Short mmCIF file of C-alpha atoms in Angstrom, two decimals:
data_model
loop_
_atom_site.label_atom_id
_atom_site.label_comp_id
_atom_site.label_asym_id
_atom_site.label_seq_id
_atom_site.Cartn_x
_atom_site.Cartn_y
_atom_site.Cartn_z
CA UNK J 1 27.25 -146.70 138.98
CA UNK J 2 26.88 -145.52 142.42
CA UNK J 3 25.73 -147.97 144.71
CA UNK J 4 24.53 -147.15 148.55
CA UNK J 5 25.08 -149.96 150.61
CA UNK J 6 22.40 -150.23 153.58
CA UNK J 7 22.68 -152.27 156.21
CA UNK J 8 19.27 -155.12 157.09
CA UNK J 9 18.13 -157.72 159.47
CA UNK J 10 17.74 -160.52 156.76
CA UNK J 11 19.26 -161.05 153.39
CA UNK J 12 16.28 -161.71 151.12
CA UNK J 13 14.17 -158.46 152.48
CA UNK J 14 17.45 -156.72 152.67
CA UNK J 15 18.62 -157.45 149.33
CA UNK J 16 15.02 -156.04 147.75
CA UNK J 17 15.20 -153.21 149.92
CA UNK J 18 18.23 -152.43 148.81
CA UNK J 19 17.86 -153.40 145.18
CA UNK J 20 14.36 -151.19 145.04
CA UNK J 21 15.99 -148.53 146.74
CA UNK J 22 19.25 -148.07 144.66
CA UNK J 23 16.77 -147.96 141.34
CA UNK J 24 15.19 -144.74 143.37
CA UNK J 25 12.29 -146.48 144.73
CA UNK J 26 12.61 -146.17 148.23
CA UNK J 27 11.64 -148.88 150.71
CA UNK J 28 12.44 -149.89 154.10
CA UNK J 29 13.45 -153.57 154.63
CA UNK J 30 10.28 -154.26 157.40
CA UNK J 31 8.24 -152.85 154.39
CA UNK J 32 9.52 -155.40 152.16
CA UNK J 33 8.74 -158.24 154.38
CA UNK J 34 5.45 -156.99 155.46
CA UNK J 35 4.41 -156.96 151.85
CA UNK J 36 5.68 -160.14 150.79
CA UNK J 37 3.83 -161.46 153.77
CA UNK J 38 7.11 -163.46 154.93
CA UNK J 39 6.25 -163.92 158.25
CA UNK J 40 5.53 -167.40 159.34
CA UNK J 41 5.99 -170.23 161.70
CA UNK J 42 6.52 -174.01 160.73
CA UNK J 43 7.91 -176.95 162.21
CA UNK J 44 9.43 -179.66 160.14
CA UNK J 45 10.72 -182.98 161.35
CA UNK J 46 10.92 -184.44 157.84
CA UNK J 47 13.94 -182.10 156.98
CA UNK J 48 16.52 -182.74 159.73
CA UNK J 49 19.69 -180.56 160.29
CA UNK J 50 22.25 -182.34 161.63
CA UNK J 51 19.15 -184.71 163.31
CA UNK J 52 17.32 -182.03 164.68
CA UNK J 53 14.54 -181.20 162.74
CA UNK J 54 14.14 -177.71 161.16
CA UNK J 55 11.98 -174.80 162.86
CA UNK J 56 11.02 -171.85 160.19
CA UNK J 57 9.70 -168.47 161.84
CA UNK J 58 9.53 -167.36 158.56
CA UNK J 59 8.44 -168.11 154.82
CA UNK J 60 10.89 -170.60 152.80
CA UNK J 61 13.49 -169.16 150.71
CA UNK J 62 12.40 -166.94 147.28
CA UNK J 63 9.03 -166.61 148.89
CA UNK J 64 9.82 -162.68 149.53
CA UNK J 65 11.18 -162.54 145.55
CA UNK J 66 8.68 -163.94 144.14
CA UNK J 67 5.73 -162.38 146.28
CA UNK J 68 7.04 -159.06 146.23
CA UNK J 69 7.77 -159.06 142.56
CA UNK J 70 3.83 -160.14 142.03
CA UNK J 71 2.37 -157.70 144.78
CA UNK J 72 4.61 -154.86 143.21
CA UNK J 73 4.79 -155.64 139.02
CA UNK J 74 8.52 -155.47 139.08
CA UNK J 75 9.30 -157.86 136.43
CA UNK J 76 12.19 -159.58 137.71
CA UNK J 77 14.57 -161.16 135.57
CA UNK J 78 15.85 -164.60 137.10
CA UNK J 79 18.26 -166.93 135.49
CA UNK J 80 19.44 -170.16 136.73
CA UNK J 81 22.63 -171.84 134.99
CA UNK J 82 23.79 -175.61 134.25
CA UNK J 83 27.43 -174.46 134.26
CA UNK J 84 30.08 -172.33 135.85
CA UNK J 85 31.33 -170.74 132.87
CA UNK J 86 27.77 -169.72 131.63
CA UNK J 87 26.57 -168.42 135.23
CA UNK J 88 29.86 -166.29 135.19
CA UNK J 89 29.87 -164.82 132.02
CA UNK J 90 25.82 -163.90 132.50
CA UNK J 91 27.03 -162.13 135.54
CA UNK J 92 29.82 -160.23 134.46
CA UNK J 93 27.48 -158.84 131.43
CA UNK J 94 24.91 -157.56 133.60
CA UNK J 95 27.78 -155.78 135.51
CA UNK J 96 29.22 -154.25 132.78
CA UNK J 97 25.64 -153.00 131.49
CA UNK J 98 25.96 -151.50 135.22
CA UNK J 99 22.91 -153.22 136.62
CA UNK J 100 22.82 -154.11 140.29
CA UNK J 101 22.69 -158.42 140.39
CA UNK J 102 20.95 -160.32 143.32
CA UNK J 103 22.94 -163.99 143.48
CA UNK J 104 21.95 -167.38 145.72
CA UNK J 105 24.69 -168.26 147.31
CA UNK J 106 26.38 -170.66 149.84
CA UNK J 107 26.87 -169.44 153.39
CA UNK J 108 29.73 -171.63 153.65
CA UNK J 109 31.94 -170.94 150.82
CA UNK J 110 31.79 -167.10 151.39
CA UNK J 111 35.20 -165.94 152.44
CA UNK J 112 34.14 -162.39 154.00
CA UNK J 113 31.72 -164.35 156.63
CA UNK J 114 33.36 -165.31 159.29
CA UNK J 115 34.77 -168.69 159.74
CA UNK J 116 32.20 -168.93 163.15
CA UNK J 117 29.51 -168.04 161.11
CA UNK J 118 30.10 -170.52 158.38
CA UNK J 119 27.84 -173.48 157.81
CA UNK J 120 25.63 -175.29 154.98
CA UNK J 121 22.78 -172.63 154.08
CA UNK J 122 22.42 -172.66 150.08
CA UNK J 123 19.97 -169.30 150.16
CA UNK J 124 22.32 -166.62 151.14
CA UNK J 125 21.26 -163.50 149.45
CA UNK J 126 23.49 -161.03 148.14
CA UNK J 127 23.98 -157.47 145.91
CA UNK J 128 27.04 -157.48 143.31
CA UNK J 129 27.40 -154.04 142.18
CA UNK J 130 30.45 -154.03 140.26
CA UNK J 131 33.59 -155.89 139.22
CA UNK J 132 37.68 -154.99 139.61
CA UNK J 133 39.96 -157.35 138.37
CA UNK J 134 39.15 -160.77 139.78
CA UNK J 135 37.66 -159.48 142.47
CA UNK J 136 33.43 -158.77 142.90
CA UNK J 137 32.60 -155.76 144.86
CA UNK J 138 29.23 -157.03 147.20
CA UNK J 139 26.55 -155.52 149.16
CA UNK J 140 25.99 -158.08 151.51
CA UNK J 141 22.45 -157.12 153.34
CA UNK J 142 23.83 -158.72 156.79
CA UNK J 143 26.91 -157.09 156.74
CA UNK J 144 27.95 -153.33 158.30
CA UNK J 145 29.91 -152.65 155.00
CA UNK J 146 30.21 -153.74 151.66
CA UNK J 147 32.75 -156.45 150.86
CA UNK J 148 34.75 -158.25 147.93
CA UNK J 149 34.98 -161.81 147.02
CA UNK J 150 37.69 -163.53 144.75
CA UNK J 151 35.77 -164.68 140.73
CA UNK J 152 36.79 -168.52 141.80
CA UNK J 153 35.12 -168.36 145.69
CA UNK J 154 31.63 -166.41 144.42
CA UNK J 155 31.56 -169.34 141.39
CA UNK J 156 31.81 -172.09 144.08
CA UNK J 157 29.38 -170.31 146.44
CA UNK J 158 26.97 -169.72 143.78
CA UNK J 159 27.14 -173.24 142.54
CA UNK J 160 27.35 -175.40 145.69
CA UNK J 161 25.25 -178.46 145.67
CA UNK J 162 22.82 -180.03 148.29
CA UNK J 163 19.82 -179.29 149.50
CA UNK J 164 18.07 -175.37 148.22
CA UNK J 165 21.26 -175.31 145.30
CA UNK J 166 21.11 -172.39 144.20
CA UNK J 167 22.35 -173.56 140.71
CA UNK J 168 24.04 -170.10 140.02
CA UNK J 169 20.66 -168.00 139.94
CA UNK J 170 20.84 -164.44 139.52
CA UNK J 171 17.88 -161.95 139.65
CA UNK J 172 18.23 -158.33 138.26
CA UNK J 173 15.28 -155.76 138.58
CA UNK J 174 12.75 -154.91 135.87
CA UNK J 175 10.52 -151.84 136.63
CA UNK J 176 10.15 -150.19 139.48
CA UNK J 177 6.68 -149.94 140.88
CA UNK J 178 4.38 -146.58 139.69
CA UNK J 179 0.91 -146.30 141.30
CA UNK J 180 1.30 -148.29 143.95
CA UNK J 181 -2.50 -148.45 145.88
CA UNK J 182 -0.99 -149.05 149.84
CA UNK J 183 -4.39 -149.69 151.13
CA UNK J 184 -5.25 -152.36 149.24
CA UNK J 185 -2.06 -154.06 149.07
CA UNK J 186 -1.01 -153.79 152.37
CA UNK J 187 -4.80 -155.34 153.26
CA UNK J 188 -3.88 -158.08 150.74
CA UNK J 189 -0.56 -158.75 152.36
CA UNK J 190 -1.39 -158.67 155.90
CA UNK J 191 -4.64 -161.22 155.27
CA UNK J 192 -2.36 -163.33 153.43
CA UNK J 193 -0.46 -163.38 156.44
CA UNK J 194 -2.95 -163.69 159.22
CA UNK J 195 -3.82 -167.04 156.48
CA UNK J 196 -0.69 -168.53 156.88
CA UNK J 197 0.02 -168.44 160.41
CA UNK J 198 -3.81 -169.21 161.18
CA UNK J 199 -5.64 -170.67 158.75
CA UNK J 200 -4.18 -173.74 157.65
CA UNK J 201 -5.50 -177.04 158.58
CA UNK J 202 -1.82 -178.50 158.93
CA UNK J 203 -0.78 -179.10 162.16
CA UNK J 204 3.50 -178.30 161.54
CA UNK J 205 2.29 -174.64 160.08
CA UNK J 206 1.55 -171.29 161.38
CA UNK J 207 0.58 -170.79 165.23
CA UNK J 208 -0.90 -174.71 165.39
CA UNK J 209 2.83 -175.35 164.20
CA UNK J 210 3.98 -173.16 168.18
CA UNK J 211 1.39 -175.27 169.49
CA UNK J 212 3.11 -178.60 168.28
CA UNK J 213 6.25 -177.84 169.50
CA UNK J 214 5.04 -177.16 173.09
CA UNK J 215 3.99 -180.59 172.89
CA UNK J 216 7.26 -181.87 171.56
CA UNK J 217 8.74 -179.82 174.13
CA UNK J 218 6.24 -181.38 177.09
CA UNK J 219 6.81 -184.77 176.35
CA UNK J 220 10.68 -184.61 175.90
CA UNK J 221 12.08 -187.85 178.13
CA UNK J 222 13.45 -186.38 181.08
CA UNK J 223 16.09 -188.90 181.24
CA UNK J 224 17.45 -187.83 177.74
CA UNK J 225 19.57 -184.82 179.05
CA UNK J 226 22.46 -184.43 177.03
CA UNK J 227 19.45 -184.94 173.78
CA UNK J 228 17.57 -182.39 175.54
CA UNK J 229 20.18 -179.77 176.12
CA UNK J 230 21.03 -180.26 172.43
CA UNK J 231 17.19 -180.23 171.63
CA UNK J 232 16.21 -176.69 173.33
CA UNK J 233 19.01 -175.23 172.21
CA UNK J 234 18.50 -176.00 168.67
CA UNK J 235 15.29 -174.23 169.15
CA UNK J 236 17.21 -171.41 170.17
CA UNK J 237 19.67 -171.12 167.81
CA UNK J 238 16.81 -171.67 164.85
CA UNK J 239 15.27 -168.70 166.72
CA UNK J 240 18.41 -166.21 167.03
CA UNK J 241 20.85 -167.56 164.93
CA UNK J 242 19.76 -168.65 161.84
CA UNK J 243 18.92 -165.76 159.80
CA UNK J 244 17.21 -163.05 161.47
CA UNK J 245 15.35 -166.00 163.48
CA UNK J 246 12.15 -166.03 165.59
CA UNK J 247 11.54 -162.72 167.84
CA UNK J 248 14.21 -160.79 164.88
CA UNK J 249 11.17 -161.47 162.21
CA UNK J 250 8.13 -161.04 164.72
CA UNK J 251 10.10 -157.48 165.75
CA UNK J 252 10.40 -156.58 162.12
CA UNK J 253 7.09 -156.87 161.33
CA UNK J 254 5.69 -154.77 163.84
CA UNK J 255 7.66 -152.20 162.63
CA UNK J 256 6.33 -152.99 159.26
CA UNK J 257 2.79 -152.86 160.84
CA UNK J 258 3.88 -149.54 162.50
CA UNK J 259 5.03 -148.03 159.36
CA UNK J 260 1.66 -149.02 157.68
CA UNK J 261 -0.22 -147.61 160.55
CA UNK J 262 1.06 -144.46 159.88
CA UNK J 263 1.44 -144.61 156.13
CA UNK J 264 -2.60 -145.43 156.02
CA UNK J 265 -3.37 -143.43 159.40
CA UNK J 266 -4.96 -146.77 160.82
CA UNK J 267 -5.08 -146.41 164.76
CA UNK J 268 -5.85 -150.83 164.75
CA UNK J 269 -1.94 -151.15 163.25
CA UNK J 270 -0.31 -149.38 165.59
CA UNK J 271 -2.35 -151.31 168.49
CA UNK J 272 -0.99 -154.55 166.35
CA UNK J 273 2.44 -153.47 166.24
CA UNK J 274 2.74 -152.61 169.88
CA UNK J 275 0.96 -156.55 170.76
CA UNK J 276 3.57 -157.84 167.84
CA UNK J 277 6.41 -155.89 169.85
CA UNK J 278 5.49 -157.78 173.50
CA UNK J 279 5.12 -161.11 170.97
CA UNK J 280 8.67 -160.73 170.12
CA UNK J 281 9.48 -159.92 173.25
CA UNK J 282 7.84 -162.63 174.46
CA UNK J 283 9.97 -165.17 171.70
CA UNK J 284 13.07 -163.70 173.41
CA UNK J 285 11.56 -164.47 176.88
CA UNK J 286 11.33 -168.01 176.11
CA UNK J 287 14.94 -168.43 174.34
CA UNK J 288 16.28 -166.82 177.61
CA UNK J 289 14.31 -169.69 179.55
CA UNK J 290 15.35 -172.28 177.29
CA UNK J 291 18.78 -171.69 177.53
CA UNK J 292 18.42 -171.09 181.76
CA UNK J 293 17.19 -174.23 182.10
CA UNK J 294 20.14 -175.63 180.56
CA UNK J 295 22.51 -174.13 182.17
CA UNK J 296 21.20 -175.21 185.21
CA UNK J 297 21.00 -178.89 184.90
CA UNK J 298 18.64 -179.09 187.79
CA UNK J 299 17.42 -182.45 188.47
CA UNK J 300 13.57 -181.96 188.35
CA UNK J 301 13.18 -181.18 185.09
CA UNK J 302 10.13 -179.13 184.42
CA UNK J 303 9.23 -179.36 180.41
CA UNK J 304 5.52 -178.45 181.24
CA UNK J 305 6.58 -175.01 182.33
CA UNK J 306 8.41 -174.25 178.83
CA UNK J 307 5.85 -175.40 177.05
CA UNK J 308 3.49 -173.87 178.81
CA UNK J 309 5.23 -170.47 177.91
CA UNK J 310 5.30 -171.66 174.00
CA UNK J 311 1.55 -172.33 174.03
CA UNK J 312 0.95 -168.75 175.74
CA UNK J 313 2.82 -166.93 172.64
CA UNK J 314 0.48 -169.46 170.30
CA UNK J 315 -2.33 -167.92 172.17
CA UNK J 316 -0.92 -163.94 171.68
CA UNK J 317 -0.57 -164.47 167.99
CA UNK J 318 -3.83 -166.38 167.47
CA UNK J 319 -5.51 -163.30 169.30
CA UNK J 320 -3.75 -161.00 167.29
CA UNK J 321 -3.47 -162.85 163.73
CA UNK J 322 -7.97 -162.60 164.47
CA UNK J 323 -7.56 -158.88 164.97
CA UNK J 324 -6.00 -157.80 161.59
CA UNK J 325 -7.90 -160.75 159.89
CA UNK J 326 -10.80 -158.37 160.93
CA UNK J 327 -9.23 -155.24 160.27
CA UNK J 328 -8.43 -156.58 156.76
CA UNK J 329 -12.31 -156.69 156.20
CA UNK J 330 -12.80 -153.04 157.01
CA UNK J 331 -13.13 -150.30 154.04
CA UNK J 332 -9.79 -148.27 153.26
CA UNK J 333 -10.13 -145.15 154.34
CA UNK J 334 -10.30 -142.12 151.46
CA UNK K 1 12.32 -155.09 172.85
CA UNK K 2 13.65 -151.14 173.73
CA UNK K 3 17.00 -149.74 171.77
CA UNK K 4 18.59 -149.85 175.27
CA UNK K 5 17.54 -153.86 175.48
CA UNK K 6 19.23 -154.47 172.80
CA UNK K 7 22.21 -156.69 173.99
CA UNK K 8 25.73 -156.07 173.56
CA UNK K 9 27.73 -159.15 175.19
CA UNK K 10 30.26 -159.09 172.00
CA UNK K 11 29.31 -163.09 170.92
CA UNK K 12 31.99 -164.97 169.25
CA UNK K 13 30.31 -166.09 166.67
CA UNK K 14 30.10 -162.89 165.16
CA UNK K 15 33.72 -162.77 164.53
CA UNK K 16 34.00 -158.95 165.48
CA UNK K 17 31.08 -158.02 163.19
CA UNK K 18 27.44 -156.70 163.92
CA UNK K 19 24.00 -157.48 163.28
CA UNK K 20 20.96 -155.24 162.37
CA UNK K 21 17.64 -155.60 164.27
CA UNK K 22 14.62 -153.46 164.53
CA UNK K 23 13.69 -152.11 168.17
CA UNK K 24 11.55 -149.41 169.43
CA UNK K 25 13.11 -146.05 170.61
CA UNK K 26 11.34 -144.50 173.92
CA UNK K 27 8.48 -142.62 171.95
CA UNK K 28 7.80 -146.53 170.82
CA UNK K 29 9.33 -145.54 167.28
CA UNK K 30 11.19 -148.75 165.30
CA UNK K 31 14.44 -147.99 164.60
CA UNK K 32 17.14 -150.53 163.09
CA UNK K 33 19.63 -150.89 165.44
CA UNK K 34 23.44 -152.85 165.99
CA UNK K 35 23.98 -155.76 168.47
CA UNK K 36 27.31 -157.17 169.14
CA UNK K 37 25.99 -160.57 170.24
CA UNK K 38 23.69 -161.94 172.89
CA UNK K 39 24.83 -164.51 175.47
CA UNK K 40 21.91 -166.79 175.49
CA UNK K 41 22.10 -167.15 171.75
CA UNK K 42 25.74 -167.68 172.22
CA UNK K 43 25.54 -170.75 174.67
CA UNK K 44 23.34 -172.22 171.83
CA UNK K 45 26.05 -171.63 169.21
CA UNK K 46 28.61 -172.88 171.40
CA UNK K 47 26.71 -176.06 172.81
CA UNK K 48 25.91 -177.18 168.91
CA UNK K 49 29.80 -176.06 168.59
CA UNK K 50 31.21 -178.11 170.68
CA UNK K 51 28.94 -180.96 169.79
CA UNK K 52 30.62 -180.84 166.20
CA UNK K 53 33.81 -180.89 167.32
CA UNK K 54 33.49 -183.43 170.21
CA UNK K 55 32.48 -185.77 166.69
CA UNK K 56 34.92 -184.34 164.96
CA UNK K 57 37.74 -185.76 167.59
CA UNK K 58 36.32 -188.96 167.87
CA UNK K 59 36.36 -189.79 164.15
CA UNK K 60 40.09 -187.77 164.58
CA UNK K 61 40.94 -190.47 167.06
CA UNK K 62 39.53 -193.35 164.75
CA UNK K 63 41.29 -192.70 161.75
CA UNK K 64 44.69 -192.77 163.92
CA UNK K 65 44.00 -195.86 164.97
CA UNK K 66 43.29 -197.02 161.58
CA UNK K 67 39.46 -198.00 162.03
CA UNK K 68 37.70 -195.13 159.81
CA UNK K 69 39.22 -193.69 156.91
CA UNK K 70 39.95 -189.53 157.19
CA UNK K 71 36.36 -189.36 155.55
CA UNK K 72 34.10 -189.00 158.73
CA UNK K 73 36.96 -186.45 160.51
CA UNK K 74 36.74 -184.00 157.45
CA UNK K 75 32.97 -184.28 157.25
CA UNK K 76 32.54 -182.83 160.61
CA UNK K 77 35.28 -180.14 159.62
CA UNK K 78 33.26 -179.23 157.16
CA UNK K 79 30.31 -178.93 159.42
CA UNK K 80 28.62 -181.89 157.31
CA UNK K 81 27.16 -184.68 158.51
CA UNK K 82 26.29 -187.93 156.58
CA UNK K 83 23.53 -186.58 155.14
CA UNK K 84 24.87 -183.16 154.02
CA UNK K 85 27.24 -185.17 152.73
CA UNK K 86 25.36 -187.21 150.93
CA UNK K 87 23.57 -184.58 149.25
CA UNK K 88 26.67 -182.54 148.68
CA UNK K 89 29.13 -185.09 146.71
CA UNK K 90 26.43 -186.78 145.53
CA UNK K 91 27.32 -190.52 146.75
CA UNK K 92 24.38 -192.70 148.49
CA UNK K 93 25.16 -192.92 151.77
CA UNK K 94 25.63 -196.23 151.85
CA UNK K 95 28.60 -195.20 149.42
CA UNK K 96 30.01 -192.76 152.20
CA UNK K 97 29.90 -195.74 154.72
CA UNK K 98 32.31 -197.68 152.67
CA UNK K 99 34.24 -194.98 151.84
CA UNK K 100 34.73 -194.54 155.71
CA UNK K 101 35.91 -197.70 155.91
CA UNK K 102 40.06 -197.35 155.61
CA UNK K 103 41.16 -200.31 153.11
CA UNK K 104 37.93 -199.05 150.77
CA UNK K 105 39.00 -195.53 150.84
CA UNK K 106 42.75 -196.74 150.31
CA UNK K 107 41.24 -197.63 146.90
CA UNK K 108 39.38 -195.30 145.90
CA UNK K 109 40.12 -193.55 142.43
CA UNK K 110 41.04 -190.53 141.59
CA UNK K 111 37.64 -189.39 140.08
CA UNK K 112 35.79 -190.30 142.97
CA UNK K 113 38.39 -188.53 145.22
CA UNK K 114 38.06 -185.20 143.22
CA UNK K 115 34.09 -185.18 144.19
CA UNK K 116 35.00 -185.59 148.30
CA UNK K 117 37.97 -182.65 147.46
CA UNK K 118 35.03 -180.48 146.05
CA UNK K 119 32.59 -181.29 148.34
CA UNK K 120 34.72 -180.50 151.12
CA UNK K 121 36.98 -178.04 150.29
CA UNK K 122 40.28 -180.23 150.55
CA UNK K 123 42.91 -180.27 148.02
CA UNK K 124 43.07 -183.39 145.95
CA UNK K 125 46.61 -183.93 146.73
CA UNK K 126 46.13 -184.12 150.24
CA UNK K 127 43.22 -186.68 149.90
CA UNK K 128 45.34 -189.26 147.98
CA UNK K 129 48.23 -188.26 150.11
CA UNK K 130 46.27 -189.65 153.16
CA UNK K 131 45.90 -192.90 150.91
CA UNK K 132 49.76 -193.70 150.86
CA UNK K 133 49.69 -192.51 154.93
CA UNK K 134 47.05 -195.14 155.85
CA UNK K 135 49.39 -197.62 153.62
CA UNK K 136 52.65 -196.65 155.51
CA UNK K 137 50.59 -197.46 159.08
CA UNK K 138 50.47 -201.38 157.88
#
C-alpha cells in the first residue's frame, strides 16, 4: 500500500484528512473540522488537571469521528478491546488486509514524541499504515514525518488507563463519500456551530463559557501571586499547547470558512473568515498579555484589564457566531 | 495571523520538531505553515515545568529523609499527580496516601507493586528494591 503522509494542526482532523485522502477522497484538514463543527469553547472546573481546571477551545475528543462520519455516510468501523492480545491481533489483520488503521492512544507512552512533550492525554490520534517486524510504521498527523513505534510501546499506549482510556480502539474507513451536497452541509455544519458556541443556556459553554472566565480572571485574589502566575499561564498553555489550542482552532476555521466561501462562491464567508482571522489574532493577543503580565510581577496588579480583553473576544465571536447564524438561513445559491 | 507572524523562537518543548498551523499569505490566502516554537507559549510550558519538578524535589528530599515512601517522587516523574494517579493504577486515593507513607509501602506486596510499576513505567525490580533500601536506612 502506498501511504502519503501529510502533515496537520490537530490529530483527530488530521488523522480524517489524511485517512479520507489516502482512500482518494481528497480533503483538507480545516475542511474536516469545519464540517464536523469542532470548534468550541468550554470551561470546566469539575475536571481539574493537575488542580487547574480544564479550558476546551474545541469539541471533546471523537466528536470530529463521529460527526464527520454522520455528516459524510462513511461507515466507520470502530472496535474497542478488553485485552491486549485481542486489540493486537485485530490490528495486525487489518494491516495485513492493507487497510489504513486510526488508533487512541496515550500521549505519554509514545516513544517518537518527545520526552518535553510527554504528558497524560489518553486521545492522541494516530495513522498505522503498515507493519515490519516488531516495529509499526505511523502517520502521526502532528508530526513533519512519519515514524515507527516498537509492538510492546503502541500496546501500552493504546491501552493506558485513566481518564478518556482509549481501551485499544481502532477505527478503519468504510465508504468514501459520493454526492456530497456542500451547500447544504456546510449550512448544517456551520449552524451547528454558531449553536454551540452561542446558543446554549449553560454558562461554562460556548462564548458565555469566554465570558466566565473573564470573571474568574477579574476576581483572581491579588495577593495569590505565585497561584496566579500558575493560573494565567495554564490558560495559556490550554490555549497554545495543548493540542492545536485556542487561536490554532479559531485560525483553522477561518480557513475552513475561506475555503467554503470559495467552494460555494459566498462573498458573507469570506467576510467571516477574515473577522475569524483578527479573532484568532485576537486569542494570541491576549496569551501574549497573559504571559507579560507575568513576567513582570508588577505590584498593582490589574486583572480587570485582562479580563476586559477576554470579554472583548466574547463580544467578536458573539457578533460573528449572529452573522453566519443568519447566513445559514439564506437559500443556497444554484 | 500573516505567514511572516508566524513565530520561530525554536521552543524547547518541541524537542527539535515542528508544528503545523494555518495562516494567511499576503493576498489573505490560508496556507498551513511550520513554527519552531513561540516564546510566550514557552514561558507557560516552562513555569508549569518547573512547578512539577520543584514537587518532584521536595517529595525527592522526603523520601531521603525517610518521611514519604519513593511513591509521591515517581508520581511527579511521571507527570501524575494524586489524582492521575488514582485513576491510572486504580487505588483510592486514600490507598496512595498510605502507600506514601514509608513503613506501609515497605510492606506492600508484590501484586500491588506490579500495578504502581505499570502505572508508572518503573521496573518492578527497582520498586521492591527501594523496599530493602528504606529497610537498610533503620
Amino acid at each position: 500500500m502506498t501511504f502519503t503522509h501529510q502533515q496537520s494542526a490537530h490529530c483527530e482532523s488530521g488523522v480524517m484528512s489524511s485517512l479520507l485522502t489516502n482512500a482518494g477522497f481528497a480533503i483538507s484538514e480545516p475542511m474536516v473540522f469545519g464540517l464536523s463543527s469542532a470548534l468550541a469553547f468550554a470551561y470546566l472546573p469539575i475536571v481539574k488537571l493537575n488542580g487547574m481546571p480544564l479550558i476546551a477551545y474545541r469539541m471533546p475528543p471523537k466528536h470530529i469521528i463521529n460527526t464527520l462520519n454522520k455528516r459524510l455516510g462513511l461507515n466507520i468501523q470502530s472496535k474497542r478491546f478488553s485485552g491486549v492480545e485481542a486489540g493486537q491481533l485485530a490490528l495486525d489483520q487489518a494491516l495485513a488486509n492493507k487497510e489504513a488503521v486510526g488508533l487512541q492512544t496515550s500521549v505519554f507512552w509514545l516513544p517518537y514524541f518527545p520526552a518535553e512533550m510527554r504528558f497524560h492525554f489518553n486521545a492522541h490520534n494516530l495513522l498505522v499504515y503498515a507493519k515490519e517486524n516488531d516495529n509499526y510504521l505511523i502517520s502521526d498527523p502532528v508530526f513533519e514525518d512519519v515514524v515507527q513505534c516498537s509492538t510492546d510501546a503502541l500496546n501500552k499506549a493504546r491501552f493506558a488507563k485513566g481518564a478518556l482510556a482509549p481501551k485499544g480502539l481502532m477505527y478503519t474507513l468504510g465508504n468514501t463519500p459520493t454526492n456530497v451536497n456542500w451547500p447544504k452541509l456546510i449550512r448544517q455544519s456551520i449552524k451547528a456551530t454558531t449553536r454551540i458556541l452561542d446558543g446554549l443556556p449553560l454558562p461554562w459553554i460556548g462564548v458565555r463559557g469566554i465570558a466566565h472566565l473573564a470573571k474568574k480572571i477579574a476576581k483572581l485574589d491579588p495577593a495569590a501571586t505565585k497561584y496566579n502566575r500558575l493560573y494565567l499561564t495554564h490558560i495559556v498553555r490550554m490555549q497554545e499547547e495543548i493540542g492545536t489550542g485556542g487561536a490554532g482552532f479559531r485560525f483553522m476555521y477561518a480557513s475552513f470558512l475561506q475555503e467554503a466561501a470559495i467552494k460555494l462562491n459566498e462573498p458573507v464567508l469570506h467576510d467571516a473568515a477574515n473577522q475569524m482571522t483578527l479573532i484568532g489574532d485576537g486569542w494570541r493577543g491576549f496569551a501574549s498579555q497573559l504571559v507579560q503580565y507575568c513576567k513582570a510581577k508588577q505590584a498593582k496588579p490589574n486583572f480587570a484589564e485582562l479580563a476586559a480583553s477576554l470579554q472583548q473576544l466574547a463580544q467578536q465571536e458573539r457578533q460573528l457566531m449572529q452573522q453566519l447564524a443568519a447566513w445559514c438561513k439564506t437559500a443556497a445559491k444554484l | 495571523m500573516k505567514l511572516d507572524d508566524v513565530p520561530q523562537d525554536k521552543s524547547s518543548s518541541y524537542g527539535g520538531h515542528k508544528k503545523l498551523l494555518y495562516a494567511t499569505t499576503s493576498e489573505g490566502r490560508y496556507t498551513g505553515t511550520k513554527s519552531s516554537g513561540w516564546d510566550t507559549e514557552a514561558f507557560a510550558t516552562t513555569l508549569a515545568v518547573e512547578a512539577l519538578e520543584q514537587q518532584a524535589q521536595e517529595a525527592y528530599n522526603q523520601w531521603q529523609q525517610g518521611l514519604l515512601s519513593p511513591l509521591p517522587y515517581l508520581m511527579y516523574q511521571a507527570r501524575l499527580d494524586e489524582t492521575g494517579l488514582s485513576q491510572i493504577s486504580g487505588f483510592w486515593r486514600w490507598r496512595l496516601r498510605r502507600h506514601f507513607k514509608p513503613a506501609h509501602y515497605r510492606g506492600l506486596s508484590s501484586a500491588i507493586l506490579r500495578r504502581y510499576s505499570d502505572a508508572l513505567g518503573v521496573p518492578l525490580a527497582q520498586l521492591k528494591a527501594y523496599q530493602s533500601q528504606a529497610n537498610q536506612q533503620e
